[in-house]
Structures are given as structure tokens and as C-alpha cells.
Amino acid sequence: MPATPKRVAIVATVYRHWSHVDVLAGKILEGFLYDGGEKPALEVASMFVDQIPANDLSRPMAKRFGYRVSPTIADALTLGTGKLAVDGVLIIGEHGIYPTNDVGQILYPRRRLLAEVCDVFEQAKRSVPVFHDKHLGPTWTDAKWMAERVRALHVPFLAGSSVPLTWRKPVVNLEKGAKLTHAFGMGYGPLEGYGFHALEMFQSMVERRSGGEVGVQAVQYLSGPDMWKPIDQDAPTRALFERTRKLVTGHAPGDIREITAKTTDAGLFVIEYRDGFRGIVMMPNGWVYEGDGGAFLFAGQLANQPEPLACQFWLQNYDPFAHFSYLLQAIEKLIHTGQPGYPFERTLLTSGILDGLMRSRHQQNRRIETPELAIRYQPTNYPFATDPIPPAVQRKKLIP
């Protein structure tokens, strides 16, 4: 990247230690390894945060690094000049205290944050690149509105999870046009928050199948004894499940079926694609836990290949959280070039899949048809992490 930094505004819900603002914007401020060393060619010019808890870092870090603390999103983008004055925007609407709806979705104000950013663009009659962390909105209504808004304003836009960009153990790289016949994913954690990461990981692989992505026609959440039916009734899927289970680095002792049967948020995501492909993602909560590098895993079967391929998407769950460095490099590329490294339609699709699955769960595991998810796109060859994994670091005291 060019040596001259681009100025960015951070628009966030909250900034505290180990929040997504910390592991992204913190690296712009302190360096990839939080040691004042190598950092992206970006400069935090301003920051707006929606909530200021007792452990807020936005104010003390502003005193330390000199960025503008903005009372409004418009001020963060204009730097108080009344005119658009930054080169890019990072919207990080994760963490904070917000209500949860009946479906189980945390109502982060992501649509509101993006709407206010886009209002500034519309007034300025020009846009700058925007990165949006995690899924668009909590609901499909929000996600669709957000996608339509950035398209209308021709915003260079990137969104999604850090998981597709992290290390893969062992390295598995599907070629575009891969003749994928079956695919299985595994994740862990809160069904909405971490289920999204599992879907992004899974989609980053299956979008590479022959024909590219064509969208999803239906989804279903399964739990209890029903979550095992797609595995027991299909030998190739069962083989992928067994292959994936062998790669899990941390799990509870005991039988996975017995343990997940007693766990209220253990379940299976069934994804029916419009080209006839079927995807299965398991969230065996209660049995699986973070272990060494987390528990996001993928297995796939290629036509005319005797054995499935499988890998763990390895996460560094301690400082410096280096997998976020690779997401930050994608953000850096976006802001310097105006070109996203991979299509935001992936995250639009996973946002819709997740919304459908949460509604399926809320409606007693009913199959949900999703004609709105006829989303087509072609994958890119954006690289994932292959560099040596940096060691853990001891950060300086964040608040003097």
C-alpha cells in the first residue's frame, strides 16, 4: 500500500477492550502487533461511538492519539467543517447494550449508523469507501435497505467477518469452478453472533462451486433429534461430519449427541441453494468450545475425489488477534483503491440466510422459503492468511 495514510472516520456502537473497534481501529492506532510498529496506511481522524460505558476507550485513546471525538456521525465525517473530509469510513456496530427481539436477534443500530453516513454522502454529492463489520442489520429488511442505499449512492463497499481471511489448518484452497458435491461446516457460540461467522466461513468456500453463487431458495434450523437426520440419512454428509469432528481441537468429554440434546442453542443449519446444492452447518454448542484456534471448520467433497478435504479456520483468540489484521488489510485496500477485494453480496446473502434461520428457529424449526435471496455473484481470489502466526503480545496499559 502507498505510504501516505488515508484518513478514516470510525462509526461504532462502543469502544472497549477487546471489542471489534479495539481489534480493528486499535491496530490503526497502535500497529498490527500493538507495539507502535508496522501499521496500515490509515489514520483515525475521528470517532463517533453510540454508547459510552464505564470502560470506554474512545475518550482516553483520543487523548493519547489525537483523533477527533465527534458528538454526531455527520461531525465525524466532516471533521466539523460541514463538508465530507475523510477518505473512508469504518462502521463497527458490534457490542454494547441493545435490546433483543422475539426472534433472538440483537437490535444493533447498524441501519441507523449507515443511514447517517449515507446522508452525509448524499449532501456532499460524492461517496468514499465504507467497510461494514459483520452482518448487515439484524434483519433482512434492514440488510436489503442497506444494500440498496449503498448501491444507489455508488459507495465502494466491503462487509463481513474476519473468519474467511484467517489461517486454514491444513491449507485448503478451492479453485473457482470447483465441482463441489457436498459441504459441511461447523461453528460454535451464540447462534446469531457466531452463527454469522460460521455462515461467512462456509459461504466463502461454497461460493467457489461450479457456476458461482446463484442464491438460496430455503433454509431450516433443526435441533434435538432432528438435527441428526440430515447426517444420518446421507452417507456423504455423514462422512464430512466425521472428517470435521476429527479436526475439533476443544470439546467436552462425552457423546456429542447426548450433550447437544441437552443444550438449548445447539442446532443445525440446512441451506438449500437455488442450483440444487445443499449446505449443512452444525453448531454443536455444549460439546464444542474454542480450544486451540476456535472451532470454525469446513469439509467438502469434490467430484471424482476419493477423500474429502477439510480444514480448521484458525483464530488467534488473544492479543494481537492477528486474524483481524488480514481483515484490516482488506479494508486498507478498499480505502486506497476504491475496490473491494471480494463482493459484499456474500455478506448480503449470509445476512439473509441468518435472518431466515433465526426465524425458522423461532417458528418451531419450520422450513423458510427465501425467494428474496436470489442473489448472484462470482467469487474472487482474494488471499487468506498464510504468513507465520505472530506470538501473543503483552499490550501497554490502554488507559493511563
Short mmCIF file of C-alpha atoms in Angstrom, two decimals, residues 21-380:
data_model
loop_
_atom_site.label_atom_id
_atom_site.label_comp_id
_atom_site.label_asym_id
_atom_site.label_seq_id
_atom_site.Cartn_x
_atom_site.Cartn_y
_atom_site.Cartn_z
CA VAL A 21 -13.25 -1.42 17.48
CA ASP A 22 -10.27 -2.37 19.62
CA VAL A 23 -9.08 -5.20 17.35
CA LEU A 24 -9.57 -3.16 14.17
CA ALA A 25 -9.18 0.57 14.88
CA GLY A 26 -6.76 -0.29 17.69
CA LYS A 27 -4.38 -1.70 15.10
CA ILE A 28 -4.57 1.52 13.08
CA LEU A 29 -3.64 3.45 16.21
CA GLU A 30 -1.08 1.10 17.80
CA GLY A 31 0.14 -1.09 14.95
CA PHE A 32 -0.76 -4.61 13.89
CA LEU A 33 1.05 -6.00 16.94
CA TYR A 34 0.11 -3.12 19.28
CA ASP A 35 3.78 -2.21 19.57
CA GLY A 36 3.93 1.03 17.59
CA GLY A 37 5.47 -0.86 14.67
CA GLU A 38 4.04 -1.74 11.29
CA LYS A 39 0.52 -0.47 10.75
CA PRO A 40 -1.83 0.05 7.81
CA ALA A 41 -1.58 3.23 5.75
CA LEU A 42 -4.64 4.60 7.51
CA GLU A 43 -5.10 7.34 10.09
CA VAL A 44 -8.00 7.60 12.53
CA ALA A 45 -9.20 11.15 12.01
CA SER A 46 -12.36 10.95 14.08
CA MET A 47 -14.56 8.62 16.06
CA PHE A 48 -18.25 8.54 16.91
CA VAL A 49 -19.43 5.97 19.45
CA ASP A 50 -23.09 5.44 20.26
CA GLN A 51 -22.62 4.29 23.87
CA ILE A 52 -20.05 5.37 26.47
CA PRO A 53 -19.76 2.69 29.19
CA ALA A 54 -17.56 3.00 32.27
CA ASN A 55 -14.77 1.09 30.49
CA ASP A 56 -14.94 3.27 27.37
CA LEU A 57 -11.68 3.65 25.47
CA SER A 58 -12.76 6.20 22.85
CA ARG A 59 -12.02 9.22 25.06
CA PRO A 60 -8.72 8.16 26.66
CA MET A 61 -7.39 6.85 23.33
CA ALA A 62 -8.30 10.18 21.70
CA LYS A 63 -6.14 11.96 24.28
CA ARG A 64 -3.33 9.55 23.53
CA PHE A 65 -3.53 9.60 19.72
CA GLY A 66 -5.16 12.92 18.92
CA TYR A 67 -8.19 11.98 16.85
CA ARG A 68 -11.42 13.97 16.98
CA VAL A 69 -14.17 12.75 19.33
CA SER A 70 -17.38 13.52 17.45
CA PRO A 71 -20.80 14.06 19.00
CA THR A 72 -22.54 13.05 15.76
CA ILE A 73 -21.83 10.87 12.76
CA ALA A 74 -22.04 13.89 10.48
CA ASP A 75 -19.35 15.62 12.54
CA ALA A 76 -17.13 12.52 12.35
CA LEU A 77 -17.31 12.54 8.54
CA THR A 78 -16.93 16.28 8.12
CA LEU A 79 -14.45 16.89 10.94
CA GLY A 80 -16.56 19.88 11.91
CA THR A 81 -16.11 21.60 8.51
CA GLY A 82 -19.61 20.94 7.17
CA LYS A 83 -18.06 19.14 4.18
CA LEU A 84 -17.07 15.50 3.70
CA ALA A 85 -13.48 15.50 4.93
CA VAL A 86 -12.39 11.84 5.31
CA ASP A 87 -11.19 9.25 2.81
CA GLY A 88 -13.08 6.31 4.24
CA VAL A 89 -15.44 5.09 6.96
CA LEU A 90 -15.42 2.02 9.20
CA ILE A 91 -18.85 1.15 10.63
CA ILE A 92 -18.43 -1.23 13.57
CA GLY A 93 -21.86 -1.83 15.04
CA GLU A 94 -20.93 -4.66 17.39
CA HIS A 95 -21.05 -4.82 21.20
CA GLY A 96 -22.92 -2.51 23.54
CA ILE A 97 -26.23 -2.80 25.37
CA TYR A 98 -29.11 -3.08 22.91
CA PRO A 99 -32.45 -4.89 23.04
CA THR A 100 -33.11 -8.35 21.62
CA ASN A 101 -36.28 -9.07 19.65
CA ASP A 102 -38.55 -12.12 19.97
CA VAL A 103 -36.62 -13.92 17.24
CA GLY A 104 -33.40 -13.67 19.27
CA GLN A 105 -31.69 -11.00 17.14
CA ILE A 106 -29.73 -8.27 18.92
CA LEU A 107 -31.01 -4.97 17.56
CA TYR A 108 -27.70 -3.25 16.91
CA PRO A 109 -28.43 0.06 15.15
CA ARG A 110 -26.43 -0.81 12.04
CA ARG A 111 -29.03 0.53 9.63
CA ARG A 112 -29.18 3.83 11.51
CA LEU A 113 -25.40 4.19 11.52
CA LEU A 114 -25.16 3.54 7.78
CA ALA A 115 -28.14 5.78 7.05
CA GLU A 116 -26.47 8.75 8.75
CA VAL A 117 -23.20 8.07 6.91
CA CYS A 118 -25.07 7.94 3.60
CA ASP A 119 -26.91 11.16 4.41
CA VAL A 120 -23.55 12.93 4.52
CA PHE A 121 -22.59 11.36 1.18
CA GLU A 122 -25.85 12.46 -0.41
CA GLN A 123 -25.39 16.03 0.80
CA ALA A 124 -21.78 16.05 -0.41
CA LYS A 125 -22.83 14.55 -3.78
CA ARG A 126 -19.97 12.07 -3.51
CA SER A 127 -19.11 8.94 -1.54
CA VAL A 128 -15.99 7.44 -0.02
CA PRO A 129 -15.30 3.75 0.65
CA VAL A 130 -17.10 2.14 3.58
CA PHE A 131 -16.35 -1.04 5.49
CA HIS A 132 -19.23 -2.54 7.47
CA ASP A 133 -18.31 -5.01 10.19
CA LYS A 134 -20.24 -8.32 10.41
CA HIS A 135 -23.75 -8.81 9.00
CA LEU A 136 -25.93 -6.07 7.59
CA GLY A 137 -28.60 -5.14 10.06
CA PRO A 138 -30.04 -7.81 12.32
CA THR A 139 -32.99 -8.42 9.97
CA TRP A 140 -33.38 -8.96 6.23
CA THR A 141 -35.46 -5.78 5.98
CA ASP A 142 -32.51 -3.80 7.28
CA ALA A 143 -29.95 -5.69 5.19
CA LYS A 144 -31.89 -5.16 1.96
CA TRP A 145 -32.38 -1.45 2.68
CA MET A 146 -28.67 -1.01 3.43
CA ALA A 147 -27.61 -2.77 0.23
CA GLU A 148 -29.97 -0.69 -1.87
CA ARG A 149 -28.78 2.52 -0.22
CA VAL A 150 -25.06 1.98 -0.87
CA ARG A 151 -25.78 0.88 -4.43
CA ALA A 152 -27.86 3.98 -5.10
CA LEU A 153 -25.02 6.20 -3.90
CA HIS A 154 -22.31 4.13 -5.65
CA VAL A 155 -20.46 3.58 -2.38
CA PRO A 156 -17.35 1.35 -2.63
CA PHE A 157 -18.49 -1.14 -0.02
CA LEU A 158 -16.99 -4.08 1.84
CA ALA A 159 -18.59 -6.04 4.66
CA GLY A 160 -18.39 -9.21 6.69
CA SER A 161 -16.41 -11.42 9.02
CA SER A 162 -12.71 -11.85 9.66
CA VAL A 163 -13.03 -15.66 9.61
CA PRO A 164 -12.76 -16.23 5.81
CA LEU A 165 -9.39 -14.42 5.83
CA THR A 166 -7.75 -16.30 8.68
CA TRP A 167 -5.32 -19.23 8.61
CA ARG A 168 -6.54 -22.62 7.42
CA LYS A 169 -5.14 -25.74 9.06
CA PRO A 170 -4.35 -27.58 6.87
CA VAL A 171 -4.34 -25.17 3.95
CA VAL A 172 -7.35 -25.79 1.72
CA ASN A 173 -7.89 -23.54 -1.28
CA LEU A 174 -10.79 -24.38 -3.57
CA GLU A 175 -10.33 -23.30 -7.16
CA LYS A 176 -13.11 -21.25 -8.72
CA GLY A 177 -15.46 -23.59 -10.51
CA ALA A 178 -14.72 -26.47 -8.13
CA LYS A 179 -17.00 -29.46 -8.67
CA LEU A 180 -18.22 -29.49 -5.10
CA THR A 181 -20.89 -32.12 -4.46
CA HIS A 182 -21.32 -31.87 -0.67
CA ALA A 183 -20.23 -29.40 2.01
CA PHE A 184 -20.36 -29.34 5.79
CA GLY A 185 -19.42 -26.61 8.25
CA MET A 186 -19.09 -26.41 12.00
CA GLY A 187 -19.14 -23.43 14.34
CA TYR A 188 -19.77 -22.60 17.97
CA GLY A 189 -21.06 -19.86 20.22
CA PRO A 190 -24.16 -17.64 20.19
CA LEU A 191 -26.41 -18.66 17.32
CA GLU A 192 -26.76 -15.21 15.83
CA GLY A 193 -23.41 -13.58 16.60
CA TYR A 194 -21.19 -16.59 15.93
CA GLY A 195 -23.61 -18.33 13.60
CA PHE A 196 -22.89 -15.44 11.24
CA HIS A 197 -19.15 -16.21 11.37
CA ALA A 198 -19.86 -19.87 10.63
CA LEU A 199 -22.01 -18.90 7.64
CA GLU A 200 -19.37 -16.48 6.29
CA MET A 201 -16.70 -19.18 6.57
CA PHE A 202 -18.98 -21.70 4.86
CA GLN A 203 -20.10 -19.32 2.13
CA SER A 204 -16.53 -18.27 1.34
CA MET A 205 -15.93 -21.89 0.32
CA VAL A 206 -19.18 -22.99 -1.34
CA GLU A 207 -19.42 -19.83 -3.46
CA ARG A 208 -16.48 -21.27 -5.40
CA ARG A 209 -18.51 -24.20 -6.72
CA SER A 210 -19.11 -24.63 -10.43
CA GLY A 211 -21.33 -21.84 -11.75
CA GLY A 212 -20.59 -19.41 -8.93
CA GLU A 213 -23.17 -18.24 -6.43
CA VAL A 214 -26.83 -18.25 -7.51
CA GLY A 215 -28.59 -17.69 -4.19
CA VAL A 216 -30.65 -19.62 -1.67
CA GLN A 217 -34.23 -20.88 -2.05
CA ALA A 218 -34.91 -22.10 1.51
CA VAL A 219 -33.34 -22.51 4.95
CA GLN A 220 -34.23 -24.51 8.04
CA TYR A 221 -32.96 -24.67 11.60
CA LEU A 222 -33.04 -28.13 13.21
CA SER A 223 -32.48 -29.04 16.85
CA GLY A 224 -32.78 -32.02 19.17
CA PRO A 225 -33.01 -35.42 17.45
CA ASP A 226 -34.00 -33.71 14.18
CA MET A 227 -30.58 -32.08 13.81
CA TRP A 228 -29.06 -35.51 13.18
CA LYS A 229 -31.42 -36.58 10.40
CA PRO A 230 -29.57 -34.84 7.52
CA ILE A 231 -26.38 -36.52 8.74
CA ASP A 232 -27.78 -39.98 9.36
CA GLN A 233 -29.79 -40.08 6.15
CA ASP A 234 -26.96 -39.10 3.77
CA ALA A 235 -23.70 -41.05 3.70
CA PRO A 236 -21.55 -38.30 2.08
CA THR A 237 -22.74 -35.74 4.65
CA ARG A 238 -22.05 -38.20 7.45
CA ALA A 239 -18.50 -38.70 6.13
CA LEU A 240 -17.93 -34.94 6.10
CA PHE A 241 -19.26 -34.63 9.65
CA GLU A 242 -16.84 -37.32 10.83
CA ARG A 243 -13.96 -35.69 8.99
CA THR A 244 -14.79 -32.32 10.56
CA ARG A 245 -15.19 -33.73 14.05
CA LYS A 246 -11.65 -35.13 13.93
CA LEU A 247 -10.28 -31.60 13.46
CA VAL A 248 -12.01 -30.12 16.51
CA THR A 249 -9.31 -29.05 18.96
CA GLY A 250 -11.52 -28.47 22.00
CA HIS A 251 -14.65 -30.25 23.11
CA ALA A 252 -16.35 -31.61 26.18
CA PRO A 253 -15.89 -35.26 27.12
CA GLY A 254 -18.82 -37.48 26.31
CA ASP A 255 -21.10 -38.26 23.40
CA ILE A 256 -21.81 -35.31 21.10
CA ARG A 257 -25.43 -36.36 20.54
CA GLU A 258 -26.23 -36.69 24.21
CA ILE A 259 -24.57 -33.39 25.09
CA THR A 260 -26.15 -31.34 22.30
CA ALA A 261 -29.58 -32.81 23.11
CA LYS A 262 -29.37 -31.07 26.49
CA THR A 263 -28.17 -27.72 25.08
CA THR A 264 -30.84 -25.19 24.11
CA ASP A 265 -28.75 -23.42 21.46
CA ALA A 266 -27.23 -26.47 19.75
CA GLY A 267 -28.59 -26.90 16.24
CA LEU A 268 -28.11 -27.49 12.54
CA PHE A 269 -28.43 -25.02 9.65
CA VAL A 270 -29.80 -26.53 6.43
CA ILE A 271 -29.29 -24.29 3.39
CA GLU A 272 -30.95 -25.14 0.08
CA TYR A 273 -29.30 -23.29 -2.81
CA ARG A 274 -31.15 -22.39 -5.99
CA ASP A 275 -28.95 -24.65 -8.13
CA GLY A 276 -29.84 -27.75 -6.10
CA PHE A 277 -26.74 -27.69 -3.91
CA ARG A 278 -27.35 -28.25 -0.20
CA GLY A 279 -25.20 -26.94 2.61
CA ILE A 280 -25.13 -28.13 6.21
CA VAL A 281 -23.63 -26.11 9.08
CA MET A 282 -23.63 -27.51 12.62
CA MET A 283 -23.47 -25.50 15.83
CA PRO A 284 -22.83 -28.25 18.42
CA ASN A 285 -22.87 -25.92 21.40
CA GLY A 286 -22.33 -27.65 24.71
CA TRP A 287 -19.99 -30.16 23.11
CA VAL A 288 -17.59 -27.89 21.22
CA TYR A 289 -15.71 -24.89 22.60
CA GLU A 290 -12.97 -22.55 21.45
CA GLY A 291 -10.00 -24.83 22.07
CA ASP A 292 -6.80 -24.01 20.17
CA GLY A 293 -7.77 -21.55 17.45
CA GLY A 294 -11.53 -21.69 17.82
CA ALA A 295 -13.95 -24.14 16.28
CA PHE A 296 -14.87 -22.97 12.80
CA LEU A 297 -14.33 -25.86 10.41
CA PHE A 298 -15.19 -26.81 6.83
CA ALA A 299 -15.26 -30.09 4.94
CA GLY A 300 -16.17 -30.60 1.30
CA GLN A 301 -16.37 -33.42 -1.19
CA LEU A 302 -15.23 -32.86 -4.75
CA ALA A 303 -16.49 -34.97 -7.64
CA ASN A 304 -14.10 -37.76 -8.66
CA GLN A 305 -12.01 -37.31 -5.50
CA PRO A 306 -11.82 -40.32 -3.16
CA GLU A 307 -11.38 -38.37 0.07
CA PRO A 308 -12.98 -35.16 1.34
CA LEU A 309 -10.95 -32.07 2.03
CA ALA A 310 -11.24 -30.37 5.40
CA CYS A 311 -9.65 -27.62 7.47
CA GLN A 312 -9.96 -25.54 10.60
CA PHE A 313 -10.27 -21.77 10.19
CA TRP A 314 -7.79 -20.92 12.95
CA LEU A 315 -8.39 -17.84 15.11
CA GLN A 316 -5.94 -16.14 17.46
CA ASN A 317 -8.18 -15.62 20.49
CA TYR A 318 -5.71 -13.43 22.40
CA ASP A 319 -3.68 -10.29 21.66
CA PRO A 320 -2.76 -9.41 18.98
CA PHE A 321 -5.85 -11.17 17.47
CA ALA A 322 -3.84 -11.33 14.26
CA HIS A 323 -6.64 -12.70 12.08
CA PHE A 324 -8.21 -9.23 12.31
CA SER A 325 -5.02 -7.86 10.75
CA TYR A 326 -5.94 -9.58 7.48
CA LEU A 327 -9.42 -8.08 7.56
CA LEU A 328 -7.83 -4.69 8.23
CA GLN A 329 -5.55 -5.15 5.21
CA ALA A 330 -8.65 -5.76 3.08
CA ILE A 331 -10.13 -2.54 4.49
CA GLU A 332 -6.90 -0.70 3.73
CA LYS A 333 -7.01 -1.90 0.12
CA LEU A 334 -10.63 -0.81 -0.20
CA ILE A 335 -9.96 2.70 1.08
CA HIS A 336 -6.83 3.24 -1.02
CA THR A 337 -8.17 1.82 -4.28
CA GLY A 338 -11.95 2.15 -4.02
CA GLN A 339 -12.18 -1.51 -4.99
CA PRO A 340 -13.40 -4.20 -2.54
CA GLY A 341 -11.30 -7.35 -2.59
CA TYR A 342 -14.39 -9.58 -2.55
CA PRO A 343 -18.07 -8.92 -3.20
CA PHE A 344 -20.26 -7.58 -0.42
CA GLU A 345 -23.03 -9.72 -1.91
CA ARG A 346 -21.55 -12.59 0.07
CA THR A 347 -22.40 -10.79 3.31
CA LEU A 348 -25.77 -9.68 1.96
CA LEU A 349 -26.52 -13.36 1.31
CA THR A 350 -25.24 -14.61 4.68
CA SER A 351 -27.22 -11.85 6.41
CA GLY A 352 -30.38 -13.11 4.72
CA ILE A 353 -29.58 -16.76 5.45
CA LEU A 354 -29.01 -15.94 9.12
CA ASP A 355 -32.26 -13.99 9.36
CA GLY A 356 -34.14 -16.91 7.81
CA LEU A 357 -32.55 -19.41 10.18
CA MET A 358 -33.37 -17.30 13.22
CA ARG A 359 -36.98 -17.05 12.05
CA SER A 360 -37.06 -20.81 11.41
CA ARG A 361 -35.89 -21.46 14.96
CA HIS A 362 -38.47 -19.01 16.33
CA GLN A 363 -41.21 -20.78 14.36
CA GLN A 364 -40.51 -24.25 15.81
CA ASN A 365 -37.91 -25.16 13.16
CA ARG A 366 -40.19 -24.54 10.19
CA ARG A 367 -38.62 -24.58 6.73
CA ILE A 368 -38.48 -20.99 5.48
CA GLU A 369 -38.60 -20.28 1.75
CA THR A 370 -36.36 -17.36 0.75
CA PRO A 371 -37.22 -16.06 -2.74
CA GLU A 372 -35.63 -12.75 -1.71
CA LEU A 373 -32.22 -14.47 -1.58
CA ALA A 374 -31.88 -14.95 -5.35
CA ILE A 375 -28.50 -13.23 -5.04
CA ARG A 376 -25.97 -13.98 -7.78
CA TYR A 377 -22.28 -13.15 -7.70
CA GLN A 378 -18.89 -14.53 -8.67
CA PRO A 379 -16.14 -15.13 -6.08
CA THR A 380 -12.70 -13.56 -6.26
#
